[in-house]
Coordinates of C-alpha atoms in Angstrom, one line a residue:
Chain A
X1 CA -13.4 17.3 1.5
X2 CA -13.7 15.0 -1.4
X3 CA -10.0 16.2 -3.0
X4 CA -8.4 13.0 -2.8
X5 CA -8.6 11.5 -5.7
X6 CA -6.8 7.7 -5.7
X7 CA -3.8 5.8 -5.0
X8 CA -0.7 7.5 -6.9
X9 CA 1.5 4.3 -6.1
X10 CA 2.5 2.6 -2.7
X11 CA 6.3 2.7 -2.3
X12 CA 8.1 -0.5 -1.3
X13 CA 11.8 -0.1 -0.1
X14 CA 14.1 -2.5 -1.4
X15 CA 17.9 -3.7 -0.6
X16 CA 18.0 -4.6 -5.0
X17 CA 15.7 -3.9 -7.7
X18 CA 16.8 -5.3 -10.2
X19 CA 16.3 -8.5 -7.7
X20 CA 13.3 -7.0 -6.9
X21 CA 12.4 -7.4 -10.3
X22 CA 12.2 -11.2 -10.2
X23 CA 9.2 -10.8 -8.1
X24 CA 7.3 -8.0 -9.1
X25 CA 7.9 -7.4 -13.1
X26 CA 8.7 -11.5 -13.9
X27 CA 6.4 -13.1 -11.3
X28 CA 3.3 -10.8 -11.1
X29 CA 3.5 -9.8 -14.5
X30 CA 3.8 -6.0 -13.7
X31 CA 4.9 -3.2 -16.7
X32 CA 8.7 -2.3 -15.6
X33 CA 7.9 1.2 -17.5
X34 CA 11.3 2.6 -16.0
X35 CA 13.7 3.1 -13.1
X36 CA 14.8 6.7 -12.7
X37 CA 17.6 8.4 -10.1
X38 CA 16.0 10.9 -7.5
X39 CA 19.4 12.3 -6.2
X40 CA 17.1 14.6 -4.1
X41 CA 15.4 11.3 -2.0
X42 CA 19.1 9.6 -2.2
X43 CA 17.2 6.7 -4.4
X44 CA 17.0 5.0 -7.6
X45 CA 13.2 4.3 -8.0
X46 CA 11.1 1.8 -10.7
X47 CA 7.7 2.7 -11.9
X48 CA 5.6 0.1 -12.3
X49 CA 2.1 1.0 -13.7
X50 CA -0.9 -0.9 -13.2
X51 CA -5.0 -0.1 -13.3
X52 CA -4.9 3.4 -12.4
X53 CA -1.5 3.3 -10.0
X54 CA 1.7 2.4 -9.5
X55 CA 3.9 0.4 -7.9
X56 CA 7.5 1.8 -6.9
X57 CA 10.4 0.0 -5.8
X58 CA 12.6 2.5 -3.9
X59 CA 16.6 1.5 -3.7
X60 CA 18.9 3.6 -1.5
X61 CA 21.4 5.0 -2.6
X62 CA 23.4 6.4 0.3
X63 CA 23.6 5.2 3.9
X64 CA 22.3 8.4 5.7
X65 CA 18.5 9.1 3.7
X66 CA 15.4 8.0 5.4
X67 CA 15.1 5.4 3.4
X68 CA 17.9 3.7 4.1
X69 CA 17.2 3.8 7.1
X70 CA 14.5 2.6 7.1
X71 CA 16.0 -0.9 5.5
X72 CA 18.7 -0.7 8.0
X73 CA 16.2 -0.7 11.1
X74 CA 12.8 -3.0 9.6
X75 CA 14.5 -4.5 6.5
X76 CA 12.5 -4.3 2.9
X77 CA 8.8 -4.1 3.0
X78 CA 6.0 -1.0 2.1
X79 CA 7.3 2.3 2.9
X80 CA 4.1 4.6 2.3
X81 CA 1.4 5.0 0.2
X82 CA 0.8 7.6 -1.7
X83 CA -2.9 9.5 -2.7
X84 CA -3.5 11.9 -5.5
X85 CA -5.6 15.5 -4.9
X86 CA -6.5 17.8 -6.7
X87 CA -5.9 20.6 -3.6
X88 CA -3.0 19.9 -1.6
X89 CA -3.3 23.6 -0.2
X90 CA -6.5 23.0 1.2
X91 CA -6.2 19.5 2.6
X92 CA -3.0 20.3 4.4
X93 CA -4.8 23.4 5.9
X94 CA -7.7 21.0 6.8
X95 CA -5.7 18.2 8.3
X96 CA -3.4 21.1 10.6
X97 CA -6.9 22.3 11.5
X98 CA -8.1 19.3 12.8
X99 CA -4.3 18.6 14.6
X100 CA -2.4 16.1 12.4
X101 CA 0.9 15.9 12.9
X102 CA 2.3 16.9 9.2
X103 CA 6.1 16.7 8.2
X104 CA 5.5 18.9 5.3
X105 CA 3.3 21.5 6.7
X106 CA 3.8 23.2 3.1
X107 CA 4.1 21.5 0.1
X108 CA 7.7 20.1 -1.7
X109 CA 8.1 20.7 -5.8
X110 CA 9.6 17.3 -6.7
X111 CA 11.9 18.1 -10.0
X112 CA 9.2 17.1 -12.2
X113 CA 6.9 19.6 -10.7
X114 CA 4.7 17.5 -8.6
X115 CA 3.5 19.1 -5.6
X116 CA 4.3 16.5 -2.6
X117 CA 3.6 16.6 1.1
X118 CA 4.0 13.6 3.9
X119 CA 1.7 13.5 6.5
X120 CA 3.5 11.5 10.5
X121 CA 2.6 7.8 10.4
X122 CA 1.8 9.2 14.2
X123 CA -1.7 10.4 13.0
X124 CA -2.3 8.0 10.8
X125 CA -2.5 4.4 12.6
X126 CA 1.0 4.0 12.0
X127 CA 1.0 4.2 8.0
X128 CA 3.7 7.2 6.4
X129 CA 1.4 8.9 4.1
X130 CA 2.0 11.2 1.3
X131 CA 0.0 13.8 -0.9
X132 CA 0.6 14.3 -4.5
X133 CA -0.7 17.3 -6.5
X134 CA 0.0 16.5 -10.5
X135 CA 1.1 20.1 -12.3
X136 CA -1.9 21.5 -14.5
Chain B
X1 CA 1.9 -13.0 -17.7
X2 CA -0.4 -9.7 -17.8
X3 CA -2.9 -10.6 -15.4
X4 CA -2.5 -8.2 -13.1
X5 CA -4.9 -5.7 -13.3
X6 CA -4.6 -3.3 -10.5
X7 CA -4.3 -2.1 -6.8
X8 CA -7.9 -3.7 -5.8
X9 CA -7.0 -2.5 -2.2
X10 CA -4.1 -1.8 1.1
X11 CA -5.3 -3.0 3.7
X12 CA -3.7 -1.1 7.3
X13 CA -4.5 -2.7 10.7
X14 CA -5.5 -0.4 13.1
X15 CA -6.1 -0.7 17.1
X16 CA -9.7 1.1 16.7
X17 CA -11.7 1.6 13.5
X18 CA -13.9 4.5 14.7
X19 CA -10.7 6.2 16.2
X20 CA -9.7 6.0 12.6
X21 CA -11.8 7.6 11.3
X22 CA -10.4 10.4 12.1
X23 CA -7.8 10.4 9.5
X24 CA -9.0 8.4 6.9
X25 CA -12.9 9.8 6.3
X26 CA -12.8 13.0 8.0
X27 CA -9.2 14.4 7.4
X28 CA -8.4 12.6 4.2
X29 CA -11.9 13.0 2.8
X30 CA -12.3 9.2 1.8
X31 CA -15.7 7.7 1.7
X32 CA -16.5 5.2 4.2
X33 CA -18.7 3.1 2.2
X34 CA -18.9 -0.1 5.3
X35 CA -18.0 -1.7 8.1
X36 CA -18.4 -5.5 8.2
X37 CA -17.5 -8.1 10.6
X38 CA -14.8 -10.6 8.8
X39 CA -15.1 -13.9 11.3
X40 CA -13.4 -16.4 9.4
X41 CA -10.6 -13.7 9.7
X42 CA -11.1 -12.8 13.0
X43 CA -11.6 -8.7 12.5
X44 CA -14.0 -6.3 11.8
X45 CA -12.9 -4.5 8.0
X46 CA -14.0 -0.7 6.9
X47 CA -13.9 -0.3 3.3
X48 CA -13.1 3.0 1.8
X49 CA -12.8 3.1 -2.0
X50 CA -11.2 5.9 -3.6
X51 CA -10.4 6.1 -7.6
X52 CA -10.3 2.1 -8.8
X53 CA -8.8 1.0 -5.6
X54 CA -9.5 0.8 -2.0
X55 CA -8.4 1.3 1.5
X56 CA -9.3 -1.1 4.0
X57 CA -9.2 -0.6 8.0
X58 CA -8.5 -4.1 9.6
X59 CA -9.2 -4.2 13.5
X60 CA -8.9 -7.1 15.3
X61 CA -11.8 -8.5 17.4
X62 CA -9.7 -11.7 19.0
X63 CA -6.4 -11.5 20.5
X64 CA -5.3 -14.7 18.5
X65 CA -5.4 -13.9 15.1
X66 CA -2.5 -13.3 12.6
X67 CA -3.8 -9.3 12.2
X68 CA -3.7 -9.3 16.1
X69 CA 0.0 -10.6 16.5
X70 CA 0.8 -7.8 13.7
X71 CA -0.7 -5.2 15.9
X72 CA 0.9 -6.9 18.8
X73 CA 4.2 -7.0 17.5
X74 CA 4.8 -4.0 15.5
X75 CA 1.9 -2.1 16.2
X76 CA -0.6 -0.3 13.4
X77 CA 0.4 0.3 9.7
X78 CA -0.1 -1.4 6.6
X79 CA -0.6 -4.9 6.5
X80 CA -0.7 -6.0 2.7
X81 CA -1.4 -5.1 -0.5
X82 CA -4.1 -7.0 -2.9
X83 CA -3.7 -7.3 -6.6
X84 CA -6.8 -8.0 -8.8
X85 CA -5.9 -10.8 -11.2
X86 CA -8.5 -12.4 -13.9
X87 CA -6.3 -15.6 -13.6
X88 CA -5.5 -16.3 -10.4
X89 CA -4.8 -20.2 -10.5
X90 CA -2.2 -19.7 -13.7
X91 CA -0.9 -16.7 -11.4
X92 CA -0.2 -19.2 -8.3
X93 CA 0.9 -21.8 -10.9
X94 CA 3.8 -19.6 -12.6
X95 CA 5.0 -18.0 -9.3
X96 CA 5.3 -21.6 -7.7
X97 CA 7.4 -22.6 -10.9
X98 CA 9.8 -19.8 -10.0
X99 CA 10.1 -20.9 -6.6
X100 CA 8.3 -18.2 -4.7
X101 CA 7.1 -18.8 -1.6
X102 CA 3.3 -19.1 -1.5
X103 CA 1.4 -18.7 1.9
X104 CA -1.4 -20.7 -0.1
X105 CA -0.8 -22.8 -2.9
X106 CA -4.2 -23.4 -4.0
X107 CA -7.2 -19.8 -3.9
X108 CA -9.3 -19.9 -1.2
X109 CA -12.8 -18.6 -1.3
X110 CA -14.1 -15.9 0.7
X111 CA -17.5 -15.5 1.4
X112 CA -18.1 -13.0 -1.1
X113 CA -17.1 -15.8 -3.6
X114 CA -13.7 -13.7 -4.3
X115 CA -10.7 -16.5 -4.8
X116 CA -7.4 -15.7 -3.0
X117 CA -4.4 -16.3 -1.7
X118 CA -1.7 -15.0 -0.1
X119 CA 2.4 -15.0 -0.8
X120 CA 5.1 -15.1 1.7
X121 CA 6.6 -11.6 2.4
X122 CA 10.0 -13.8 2.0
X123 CA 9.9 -14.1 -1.5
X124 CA 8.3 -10.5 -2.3
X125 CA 11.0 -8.0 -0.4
X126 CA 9.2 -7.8 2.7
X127 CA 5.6 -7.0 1.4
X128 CA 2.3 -9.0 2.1
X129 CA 1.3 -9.9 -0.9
X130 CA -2.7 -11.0 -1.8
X131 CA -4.0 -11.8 -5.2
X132 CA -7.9 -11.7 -5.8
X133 CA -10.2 -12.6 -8.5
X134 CA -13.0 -11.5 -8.0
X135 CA -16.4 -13.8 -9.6
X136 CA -17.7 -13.6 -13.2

């Protein structure tokens, strides 16, 4: 079990971003390299590259996804944090095996053919985890 | 304002490192590289690097501590995120010029010799924010 490779990003939910942006891209400096619609998460997300990760800054943009949610209940703040593998098959298979509570127990194609799974903040002292496979 | 280099690590506070490892080393696959006792922040820290990053497990070994009113309050998750910077003082310097709120105004030292400080999850939507240099 050495699959997992590094952080992708860590997600931060926000109420703004481009607020957000006085903080993260004018304060710390970070590369605003773009902010994209995911209609399928109900958000509008900004990348923010740095070292060998990202930063992501995840606005809602309905009332009902779990990200809103989310701000409604514990306000803005990190969401989940996300590692890169190189077998998403096999460590989902491993971590059922060994009981951990998965909410993708197979993985999701995200529209730019990323292979994603979450794993319940219930097995993992409390932190949402998810698992990103990167298409070939 | 580019001296922000990377993710150097996420901290998450959890209730019992060795119950954790359940997750983290055996389930995710990480390496645990240490454990060391942290007294001038009150915890014992487990460091698990993974690409240019790391993960670090935070328990709490008083009841008094800041990490020990996090648990107490909202129980285990992730506590704060660190960013590497080669100019730490300028960082503190521009970010007090724009008004954000800094936990500490001036780097402290750890024992290692790193310099950081901390900024006030008010001013960064919600997120624990640490900056580091690490020595020459």
């Amino acid at each position: 079990m050495t699959n997992t490779k590094k952080i992708n990003h860590v997600a931060i939910v926000v109420k703004d971003i481009d607020d957000a942006m006085n903080f993260w891209r004018d304060g710390l400096g970070l590369e605003m390299e773009q902010i994209k619609d995911v209609p399928e998460q109900e958000s509008r997300v900004a990348f923010l590259p740095l070292g060998d990760s990202e930063i992501e800054l995840v606005e809602p943009t309905s009332n009902n996804s779990g990200v809103a949610r989310f701000l409604e209940k514990r306000g803005p703040g990190m969401h989940h944090v996300c590692f890169e593998t190189d077998d998403i098959y096999g460590t989902l298979e491993h971590l059922d095996k060994m009981g951990i509570r998965l909410i993708n127990e197979t993985p999701r194609i995200s529209k730019g053919g990323n292979l994603y799974a979450f794993i319940h903040p219930e097995s993992t002292n409390g932190v949402l985890v998810e698992l990103y496979q990167l298409p070939d």
